[in-house]
PDB file of C-alpha atoms in Angstrom:
ATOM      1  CA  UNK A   7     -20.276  36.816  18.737  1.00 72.00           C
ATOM      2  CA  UNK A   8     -18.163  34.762  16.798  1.00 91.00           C
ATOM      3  CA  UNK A   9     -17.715  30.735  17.364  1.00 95.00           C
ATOM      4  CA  UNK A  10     -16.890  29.400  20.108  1.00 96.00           C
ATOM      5  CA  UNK A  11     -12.968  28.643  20.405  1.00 97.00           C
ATOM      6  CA  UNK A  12     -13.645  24.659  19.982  1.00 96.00           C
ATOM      7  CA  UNK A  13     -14.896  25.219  16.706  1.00 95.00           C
ATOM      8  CA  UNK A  14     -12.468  27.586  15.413  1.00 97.00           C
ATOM      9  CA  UNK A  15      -9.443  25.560  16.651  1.00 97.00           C
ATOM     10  CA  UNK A  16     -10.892  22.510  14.650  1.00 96.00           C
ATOM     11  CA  UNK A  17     -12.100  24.793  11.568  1.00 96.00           C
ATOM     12  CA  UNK A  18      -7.798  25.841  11.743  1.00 97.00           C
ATOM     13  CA  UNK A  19      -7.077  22.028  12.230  1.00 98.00           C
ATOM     14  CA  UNK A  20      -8.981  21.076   8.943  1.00 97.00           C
ATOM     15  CA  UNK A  21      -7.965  23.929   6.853  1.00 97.00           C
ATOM     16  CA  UNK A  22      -4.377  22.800   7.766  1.00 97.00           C
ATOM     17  CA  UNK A  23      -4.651  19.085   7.136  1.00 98.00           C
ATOM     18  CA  UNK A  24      -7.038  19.483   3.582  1.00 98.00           C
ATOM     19  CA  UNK A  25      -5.114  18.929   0.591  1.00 98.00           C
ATOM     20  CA  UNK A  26      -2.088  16.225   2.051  1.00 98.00           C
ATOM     21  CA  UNK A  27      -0.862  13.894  -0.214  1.00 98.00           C
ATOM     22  CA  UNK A  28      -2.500  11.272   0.682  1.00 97.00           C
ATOM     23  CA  UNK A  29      -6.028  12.484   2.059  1.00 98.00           C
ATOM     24  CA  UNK A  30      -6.759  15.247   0.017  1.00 98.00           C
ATOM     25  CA  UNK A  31      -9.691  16.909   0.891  1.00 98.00           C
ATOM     26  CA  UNK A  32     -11.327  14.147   2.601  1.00 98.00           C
ATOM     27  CA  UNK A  33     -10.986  16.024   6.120  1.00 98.00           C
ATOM     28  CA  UNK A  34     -14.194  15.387   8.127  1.00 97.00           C
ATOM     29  CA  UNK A  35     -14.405  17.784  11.143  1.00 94.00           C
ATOM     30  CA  UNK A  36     -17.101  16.382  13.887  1.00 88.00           C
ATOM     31  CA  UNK A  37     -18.634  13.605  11.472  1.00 88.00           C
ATOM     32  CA  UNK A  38     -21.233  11.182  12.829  1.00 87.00           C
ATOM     33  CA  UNK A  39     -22.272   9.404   9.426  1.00 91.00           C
ATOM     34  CA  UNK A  40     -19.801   6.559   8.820  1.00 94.00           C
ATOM     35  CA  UNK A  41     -17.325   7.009   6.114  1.00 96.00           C
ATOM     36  CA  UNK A  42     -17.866   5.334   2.452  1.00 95.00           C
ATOM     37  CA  UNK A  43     -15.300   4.644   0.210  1.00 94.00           C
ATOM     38  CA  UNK A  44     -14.565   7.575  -1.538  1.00 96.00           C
ATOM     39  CA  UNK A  45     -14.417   8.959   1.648  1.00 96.00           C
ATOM     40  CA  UNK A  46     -11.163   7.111   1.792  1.00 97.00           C
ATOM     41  CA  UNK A  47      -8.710   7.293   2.711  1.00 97.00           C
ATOM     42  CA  UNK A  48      -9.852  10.075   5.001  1.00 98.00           C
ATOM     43  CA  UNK A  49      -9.103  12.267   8.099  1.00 98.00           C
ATOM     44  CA  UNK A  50     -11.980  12.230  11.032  1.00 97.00           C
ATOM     45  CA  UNK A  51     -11.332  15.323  13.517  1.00 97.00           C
ATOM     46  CA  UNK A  52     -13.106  15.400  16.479  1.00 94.00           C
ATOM     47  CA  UNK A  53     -12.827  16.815  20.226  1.00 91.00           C
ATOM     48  CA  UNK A  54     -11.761  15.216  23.054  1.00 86.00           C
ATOM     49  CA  UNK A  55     -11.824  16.882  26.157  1.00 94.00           C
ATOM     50  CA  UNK A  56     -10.842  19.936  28.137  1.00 96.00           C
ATOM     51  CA  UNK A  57      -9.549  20.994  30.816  1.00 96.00           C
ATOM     52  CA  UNK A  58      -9.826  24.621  32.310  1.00 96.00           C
ATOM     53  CA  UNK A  59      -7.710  26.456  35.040  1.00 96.00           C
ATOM     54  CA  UNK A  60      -8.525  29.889  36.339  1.00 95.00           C
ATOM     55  CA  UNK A  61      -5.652  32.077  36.263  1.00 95.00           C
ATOM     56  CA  UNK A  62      -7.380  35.165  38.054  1.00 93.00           C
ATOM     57  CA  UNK A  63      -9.669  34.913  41.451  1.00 92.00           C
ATOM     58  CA  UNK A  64     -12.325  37.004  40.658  1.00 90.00           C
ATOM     59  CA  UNK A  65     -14.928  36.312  37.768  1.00 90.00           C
ATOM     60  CA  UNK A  66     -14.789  36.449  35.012  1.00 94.00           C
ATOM     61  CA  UNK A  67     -11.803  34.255  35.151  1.00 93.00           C
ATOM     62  CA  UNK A  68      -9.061  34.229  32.794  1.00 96.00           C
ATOM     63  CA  UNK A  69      -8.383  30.543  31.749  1.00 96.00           C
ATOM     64  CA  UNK A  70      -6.180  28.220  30.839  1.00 97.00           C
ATOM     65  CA  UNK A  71      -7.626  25.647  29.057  1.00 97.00           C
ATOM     66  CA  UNK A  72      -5.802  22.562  27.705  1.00 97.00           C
ATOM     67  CA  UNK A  73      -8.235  21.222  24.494  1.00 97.00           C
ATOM     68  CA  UNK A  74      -7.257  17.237  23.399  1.00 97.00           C
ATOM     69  CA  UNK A  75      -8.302  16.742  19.990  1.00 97.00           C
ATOM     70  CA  UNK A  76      -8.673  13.837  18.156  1.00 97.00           C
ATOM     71  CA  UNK A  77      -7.070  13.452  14.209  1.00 98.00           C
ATOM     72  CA  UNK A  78      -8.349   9.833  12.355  1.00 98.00           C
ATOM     73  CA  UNK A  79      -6.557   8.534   9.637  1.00 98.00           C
ATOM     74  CA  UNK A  80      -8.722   6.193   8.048  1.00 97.00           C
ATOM     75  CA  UNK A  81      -7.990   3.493   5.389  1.00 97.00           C
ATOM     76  CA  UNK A  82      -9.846   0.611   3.428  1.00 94.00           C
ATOM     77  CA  UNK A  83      -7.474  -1.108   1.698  1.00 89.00           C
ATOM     78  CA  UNK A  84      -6.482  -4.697   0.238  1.00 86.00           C
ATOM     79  CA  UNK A  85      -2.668  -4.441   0.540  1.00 84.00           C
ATOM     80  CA  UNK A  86      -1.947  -3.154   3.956  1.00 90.00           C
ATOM     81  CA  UNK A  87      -4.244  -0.433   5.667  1.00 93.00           C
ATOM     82  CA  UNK A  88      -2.066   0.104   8.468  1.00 94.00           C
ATOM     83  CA  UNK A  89       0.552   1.632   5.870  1.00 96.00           C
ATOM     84  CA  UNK A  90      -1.761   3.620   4.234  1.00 97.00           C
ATOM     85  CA  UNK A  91      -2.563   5.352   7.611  1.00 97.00           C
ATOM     86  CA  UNK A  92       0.828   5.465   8.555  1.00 97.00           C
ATOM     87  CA  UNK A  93       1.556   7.700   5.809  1.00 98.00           C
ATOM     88  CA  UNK A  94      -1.501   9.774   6.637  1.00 98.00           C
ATOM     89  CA  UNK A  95      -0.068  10.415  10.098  1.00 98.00           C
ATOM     90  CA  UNK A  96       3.354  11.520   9.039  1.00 98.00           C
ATOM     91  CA  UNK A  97       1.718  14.084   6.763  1.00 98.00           C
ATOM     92  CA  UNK A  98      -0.996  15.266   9.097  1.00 98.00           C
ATOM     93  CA  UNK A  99       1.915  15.094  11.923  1.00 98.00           C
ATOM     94  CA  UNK A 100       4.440  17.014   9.861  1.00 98.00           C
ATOM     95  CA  UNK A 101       2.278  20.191   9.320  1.00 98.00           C
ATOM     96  CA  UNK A 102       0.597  19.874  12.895  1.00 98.00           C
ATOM     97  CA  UNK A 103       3.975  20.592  13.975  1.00 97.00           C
ATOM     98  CA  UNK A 104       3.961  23.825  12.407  1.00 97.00           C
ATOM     99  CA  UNK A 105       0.901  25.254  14.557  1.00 97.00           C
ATOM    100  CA  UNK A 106      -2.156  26.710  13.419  1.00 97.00           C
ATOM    101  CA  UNK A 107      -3.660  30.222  13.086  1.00 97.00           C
ATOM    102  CA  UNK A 108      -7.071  31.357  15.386  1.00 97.00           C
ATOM    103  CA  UNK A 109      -7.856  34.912  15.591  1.00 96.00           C
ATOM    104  CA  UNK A 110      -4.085  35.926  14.193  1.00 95.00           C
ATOM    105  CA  UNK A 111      -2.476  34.233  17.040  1.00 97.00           C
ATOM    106  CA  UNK A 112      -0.053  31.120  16.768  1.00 97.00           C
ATOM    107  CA  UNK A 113      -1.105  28.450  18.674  1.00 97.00           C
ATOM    108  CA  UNK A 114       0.805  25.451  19.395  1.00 97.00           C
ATOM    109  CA  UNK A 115      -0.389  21.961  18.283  1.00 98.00           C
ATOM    110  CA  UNK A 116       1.362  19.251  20.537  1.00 98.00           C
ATOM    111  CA  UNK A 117       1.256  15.465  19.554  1.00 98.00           C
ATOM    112  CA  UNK A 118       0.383  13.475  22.662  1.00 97.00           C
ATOM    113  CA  UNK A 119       0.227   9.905  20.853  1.00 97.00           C
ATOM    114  CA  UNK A 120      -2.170   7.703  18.742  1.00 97.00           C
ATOM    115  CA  UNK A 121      -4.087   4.505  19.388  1.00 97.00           C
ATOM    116  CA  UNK A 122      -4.482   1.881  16.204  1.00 96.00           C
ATOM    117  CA  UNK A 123      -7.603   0.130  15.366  1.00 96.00           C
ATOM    118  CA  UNK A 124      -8.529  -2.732  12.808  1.00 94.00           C
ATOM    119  CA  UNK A 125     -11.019  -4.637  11.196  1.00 92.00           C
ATOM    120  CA  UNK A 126     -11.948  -6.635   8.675  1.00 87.00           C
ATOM    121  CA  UNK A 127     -14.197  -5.311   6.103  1.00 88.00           C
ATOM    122  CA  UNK A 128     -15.132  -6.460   2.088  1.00 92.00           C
ATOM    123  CA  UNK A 129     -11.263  -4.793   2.440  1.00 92.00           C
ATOM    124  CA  UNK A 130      -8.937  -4.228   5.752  1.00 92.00           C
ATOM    125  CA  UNK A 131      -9.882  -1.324   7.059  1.00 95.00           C
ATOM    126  CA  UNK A 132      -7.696   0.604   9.955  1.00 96.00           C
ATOM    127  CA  UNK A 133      -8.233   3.520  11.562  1.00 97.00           C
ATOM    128  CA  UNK A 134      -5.008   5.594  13.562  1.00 98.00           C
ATOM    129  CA  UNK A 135      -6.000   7.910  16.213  1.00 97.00           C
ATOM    130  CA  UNK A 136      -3.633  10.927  17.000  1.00 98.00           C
ATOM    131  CA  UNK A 137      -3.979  12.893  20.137  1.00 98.00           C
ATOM    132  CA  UNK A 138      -3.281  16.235  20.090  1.00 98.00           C
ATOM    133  CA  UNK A 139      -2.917  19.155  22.839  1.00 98.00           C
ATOM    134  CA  UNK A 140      -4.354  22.474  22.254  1.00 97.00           C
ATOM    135  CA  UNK A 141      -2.948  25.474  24.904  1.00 97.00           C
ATOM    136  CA  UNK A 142      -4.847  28.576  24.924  1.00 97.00           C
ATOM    137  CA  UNK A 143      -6.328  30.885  26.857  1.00 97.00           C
ATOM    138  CA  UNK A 144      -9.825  32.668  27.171  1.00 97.00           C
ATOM    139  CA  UNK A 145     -12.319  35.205  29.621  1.00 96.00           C
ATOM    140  CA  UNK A 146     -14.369  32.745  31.052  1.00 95.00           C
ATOM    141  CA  UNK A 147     -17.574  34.915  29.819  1.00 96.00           C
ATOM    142  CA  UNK A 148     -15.709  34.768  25.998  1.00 96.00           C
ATOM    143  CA  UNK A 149     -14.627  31.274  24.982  1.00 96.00           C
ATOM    144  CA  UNK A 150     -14.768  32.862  21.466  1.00 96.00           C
ATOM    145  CA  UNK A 151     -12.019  35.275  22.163  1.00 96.00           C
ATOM    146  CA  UNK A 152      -8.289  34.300  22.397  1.00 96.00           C
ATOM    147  CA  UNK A 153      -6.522  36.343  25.097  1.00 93.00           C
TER     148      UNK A 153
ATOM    149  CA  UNK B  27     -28.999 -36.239   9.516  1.00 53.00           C
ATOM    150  CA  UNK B  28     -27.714 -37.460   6.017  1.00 64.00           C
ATOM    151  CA  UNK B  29     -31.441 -36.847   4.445  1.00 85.00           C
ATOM    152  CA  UNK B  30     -30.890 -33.126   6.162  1.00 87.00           C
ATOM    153  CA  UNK B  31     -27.547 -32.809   4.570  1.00 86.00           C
ATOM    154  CA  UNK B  32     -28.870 -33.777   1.329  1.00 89.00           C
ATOM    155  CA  UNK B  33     -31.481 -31.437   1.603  1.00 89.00           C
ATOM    156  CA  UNK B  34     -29.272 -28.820   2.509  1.00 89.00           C
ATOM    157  CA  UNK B  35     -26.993 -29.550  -0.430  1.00 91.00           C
ATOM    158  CA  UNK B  36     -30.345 -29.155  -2.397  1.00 91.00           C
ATOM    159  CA  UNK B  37     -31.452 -25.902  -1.202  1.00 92.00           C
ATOM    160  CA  UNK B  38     -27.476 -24.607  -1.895  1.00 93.00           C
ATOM    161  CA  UNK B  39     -27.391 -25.310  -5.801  1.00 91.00           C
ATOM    162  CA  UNK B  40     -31.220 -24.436  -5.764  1.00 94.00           C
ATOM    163  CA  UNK B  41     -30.998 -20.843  -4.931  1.00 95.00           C
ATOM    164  CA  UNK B  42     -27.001 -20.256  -5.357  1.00 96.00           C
ATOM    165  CA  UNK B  43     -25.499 -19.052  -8.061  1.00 96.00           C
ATOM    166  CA  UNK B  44     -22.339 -19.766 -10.230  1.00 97.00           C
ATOM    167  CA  UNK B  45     -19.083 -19.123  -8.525  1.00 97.00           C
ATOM    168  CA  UNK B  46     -15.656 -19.911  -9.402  1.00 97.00           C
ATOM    169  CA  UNK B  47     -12.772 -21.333  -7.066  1.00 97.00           C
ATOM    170  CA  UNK B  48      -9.370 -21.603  -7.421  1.00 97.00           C
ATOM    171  CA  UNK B  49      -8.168 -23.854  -4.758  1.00 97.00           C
ATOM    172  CA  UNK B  50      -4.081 -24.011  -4.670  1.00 95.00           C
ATOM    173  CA  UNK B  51      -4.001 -27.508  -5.673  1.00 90.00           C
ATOM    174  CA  UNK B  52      -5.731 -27.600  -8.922  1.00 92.00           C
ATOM    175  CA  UNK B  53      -7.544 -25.367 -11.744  1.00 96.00           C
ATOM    176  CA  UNK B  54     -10.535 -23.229 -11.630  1.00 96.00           C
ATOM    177  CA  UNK B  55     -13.885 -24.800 -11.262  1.00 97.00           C
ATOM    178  CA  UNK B  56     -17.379 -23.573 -11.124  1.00 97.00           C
ATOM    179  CA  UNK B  57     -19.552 -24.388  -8.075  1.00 97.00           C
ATOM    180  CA  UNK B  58     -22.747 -23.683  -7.184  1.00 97.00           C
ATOM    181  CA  UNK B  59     -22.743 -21.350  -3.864  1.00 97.00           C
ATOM    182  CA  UNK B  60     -25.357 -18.610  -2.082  1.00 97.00           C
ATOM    183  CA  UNK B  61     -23.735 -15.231  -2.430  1.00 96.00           C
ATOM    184  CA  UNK B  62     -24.199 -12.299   0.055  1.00 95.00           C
ATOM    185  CA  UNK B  63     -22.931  -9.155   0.484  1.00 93.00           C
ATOM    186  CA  UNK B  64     -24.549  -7.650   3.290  1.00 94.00           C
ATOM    187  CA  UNK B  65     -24.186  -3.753   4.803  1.00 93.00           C
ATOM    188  CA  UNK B  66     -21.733  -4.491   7.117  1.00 90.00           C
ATOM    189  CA  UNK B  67     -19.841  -0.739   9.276  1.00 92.00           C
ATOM    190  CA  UNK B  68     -17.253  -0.754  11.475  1.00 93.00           C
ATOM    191  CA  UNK B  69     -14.972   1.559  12.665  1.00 95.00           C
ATOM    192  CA  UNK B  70     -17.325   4.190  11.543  1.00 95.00           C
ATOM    193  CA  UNK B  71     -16.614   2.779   7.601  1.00 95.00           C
ATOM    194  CA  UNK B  72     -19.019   1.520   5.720  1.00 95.00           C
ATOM    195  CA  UNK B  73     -18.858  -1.408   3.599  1.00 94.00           C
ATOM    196  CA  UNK B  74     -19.728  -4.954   2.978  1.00 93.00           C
ATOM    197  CA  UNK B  75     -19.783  -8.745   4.233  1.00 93.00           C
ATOM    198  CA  UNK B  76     -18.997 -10.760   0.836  1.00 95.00           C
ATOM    199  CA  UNK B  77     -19.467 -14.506   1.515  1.00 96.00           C
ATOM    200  CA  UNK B  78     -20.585 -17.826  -0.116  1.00 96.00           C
ATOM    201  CA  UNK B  79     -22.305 -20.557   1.526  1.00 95.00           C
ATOM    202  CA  UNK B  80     -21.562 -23.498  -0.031  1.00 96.00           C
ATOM    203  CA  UNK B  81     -21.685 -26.950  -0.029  1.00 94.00           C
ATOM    204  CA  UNK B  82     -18.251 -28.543   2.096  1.00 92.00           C
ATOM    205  CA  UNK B  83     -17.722 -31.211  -0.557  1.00 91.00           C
ATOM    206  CA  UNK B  84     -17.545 -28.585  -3.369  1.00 94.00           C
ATOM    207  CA  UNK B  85     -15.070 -26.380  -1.562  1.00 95.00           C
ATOM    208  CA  UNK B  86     -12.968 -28.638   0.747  1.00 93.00           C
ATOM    209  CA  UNK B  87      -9.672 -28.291  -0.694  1.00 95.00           C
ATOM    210  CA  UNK B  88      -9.917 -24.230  -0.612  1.00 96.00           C
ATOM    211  CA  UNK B  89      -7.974 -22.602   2.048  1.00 96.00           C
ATOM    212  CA  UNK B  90      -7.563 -19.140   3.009  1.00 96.00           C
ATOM    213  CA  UNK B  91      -6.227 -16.843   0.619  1.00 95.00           C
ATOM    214  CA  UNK B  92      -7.659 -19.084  -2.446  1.00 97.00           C
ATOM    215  CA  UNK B  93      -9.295 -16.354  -5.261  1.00 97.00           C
ATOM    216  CA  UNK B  94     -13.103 -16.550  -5.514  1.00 97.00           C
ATOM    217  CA  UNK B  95     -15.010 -15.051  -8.694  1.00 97.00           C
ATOM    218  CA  UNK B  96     -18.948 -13.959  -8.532  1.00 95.00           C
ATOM    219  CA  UNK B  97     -20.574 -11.831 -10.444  1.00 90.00           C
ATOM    220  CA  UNK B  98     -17.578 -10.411 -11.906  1.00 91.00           C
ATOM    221  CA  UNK B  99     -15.701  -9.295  -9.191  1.00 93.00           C
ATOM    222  CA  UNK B 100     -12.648 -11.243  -7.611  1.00 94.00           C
ATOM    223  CA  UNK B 101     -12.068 -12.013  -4.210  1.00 95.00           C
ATOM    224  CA  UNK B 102     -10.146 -13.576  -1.856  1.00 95.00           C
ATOM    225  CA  UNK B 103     -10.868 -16.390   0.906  1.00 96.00           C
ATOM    226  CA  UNK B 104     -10.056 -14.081   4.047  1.00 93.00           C
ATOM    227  CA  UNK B 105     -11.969 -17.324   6.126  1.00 94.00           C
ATOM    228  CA  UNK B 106     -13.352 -20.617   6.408  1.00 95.00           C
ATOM    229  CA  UNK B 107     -15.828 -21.094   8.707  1.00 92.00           C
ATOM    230  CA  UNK B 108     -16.159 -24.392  10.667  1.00 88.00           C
ATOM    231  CA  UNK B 109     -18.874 -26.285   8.668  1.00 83.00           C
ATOM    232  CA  UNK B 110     -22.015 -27.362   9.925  1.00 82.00           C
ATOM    233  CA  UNK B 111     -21.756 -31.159  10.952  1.00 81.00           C
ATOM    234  CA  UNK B 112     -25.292 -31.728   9.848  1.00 84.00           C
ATOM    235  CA  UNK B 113     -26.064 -29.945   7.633  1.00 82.00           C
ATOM    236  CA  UNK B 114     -22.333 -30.219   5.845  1.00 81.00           C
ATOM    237  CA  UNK B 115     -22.618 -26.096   4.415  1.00 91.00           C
ATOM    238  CA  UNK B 116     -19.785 -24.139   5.363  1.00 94.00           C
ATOM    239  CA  UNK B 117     -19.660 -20.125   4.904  1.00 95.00           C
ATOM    240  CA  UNK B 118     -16.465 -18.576   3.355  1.00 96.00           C
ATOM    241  CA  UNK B 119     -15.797 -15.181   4.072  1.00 95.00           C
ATOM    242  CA  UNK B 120     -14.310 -12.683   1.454  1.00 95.00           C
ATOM    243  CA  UNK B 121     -12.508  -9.669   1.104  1.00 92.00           C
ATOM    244  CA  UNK B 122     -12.225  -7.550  -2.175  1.00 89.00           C
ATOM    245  CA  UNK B 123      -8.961  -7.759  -4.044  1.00 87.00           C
TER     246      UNK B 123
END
């Protein structure tokens, strides 16, 4: 059985966003330790949420599922942080525009908005949260299998 | 209260170290100050708390944005806490330049 769908949706989301300009291959996919700084700047993907409609009656169900996840552009720096993330987002929004690959099947990546953070470290740090919007469906009894 | 503050003063220069200020309105001097730089996360990023607690009559022409030099590394003032009105230390936070 191969992983579930989550997984390989954000495995596709951090192949796609390694190697941008500006946060190279720091592209952290479910992290829980905090980031140091050559961490930095860095990308922090994560899952949101879900939701699931059935689009049969009888089980298993074919489903719709709508997956929110969660791209971090993180920065530490002096000058302006905020800037630094800014650029992070048009680069990781730029090629999220283009998709991603799961199972040879395009899937669409749609930007939903961000949220900004901002502290004060031994450097500014700020940290810009994009939502995006995952459509795909699955057999309820395979959430590893596109359909 | 003034034999506290002069105690406090004391214990400052006692166990600080040498630290260079640059308020706006003058040269570089060397005061004595206690530095810390204590684990400090947020935001899920690691780093530090740099600060100086010093004595208010050695630093009371610095202001915010003022460059600080410990240890060999530069700072800036990023704030100036209200000082203690006994004691008469004050904390100055700092960010890395």
């Amino acid at each position: 059985m191969a992983d579930h769908l989550h997984k390989q949706i954000r495995a596709a989301i951090k192949a796609a966003t390694t190697g941008l300009a500006t946060t190279g291959a720091n592209v952290f996919a479910n992290r829980v330790q905090s980031l140091g700084d050559a961490n930095l700047p860095g990308l922090r993907i994560y899952d949101d949420s879900e939701d699931a409609e059935p689009l049969t009656i009888h089980q298993p169900h074919a489903q719709q599922r709508t997956y929110d996840v969660l791209i971090e552009c993180c920065a530490k720096d002096f000058g302006d942080p905020d800037a630094v993330t800014d650029q992070a987002s048009k680069e990781v929004e730029t090629v999220m525009s283009a998709g991603i690959t799961v199972q040879s099947k395009h899937l669409d990546v749609v930007y939903r908005g961000m949220g900004r953070d901002r502290d004060l470290s031994d450097k500014p740090i700020a940290v810009k949260r994009l939502r995006f919007t995952v459509s795909f469906t699955a057999m309820s009894n395979a959430p590893d299998v596109l359909i | 209260m003034t034999d506290f503050a002069a105690h406090t003063a004391r214990m400052v220069r006692r166990v600080g170290q040498a630290v260079t200020v640059t308020p706006s309105s003058g040269p570089a001097r060397t005061i004595t100050a206690v530095w810390t730089a204590a684990p400090a996360e947020s935001l899920g990023i690691n780093g530090f708390a740099p600060q100086v607690r010093a004595v208010w009559s050695d630093v009371s022409d610095l202001v915010v944005g003022n460059p600080v030099s410990v240890g060999g590394a530069t700072y800036q003032i990023s704030s100036i806490a209200e000082r203690d009105r006994v004691s008469s230390d004050v904390v100055i936070g700092l960010e890395s330049v």
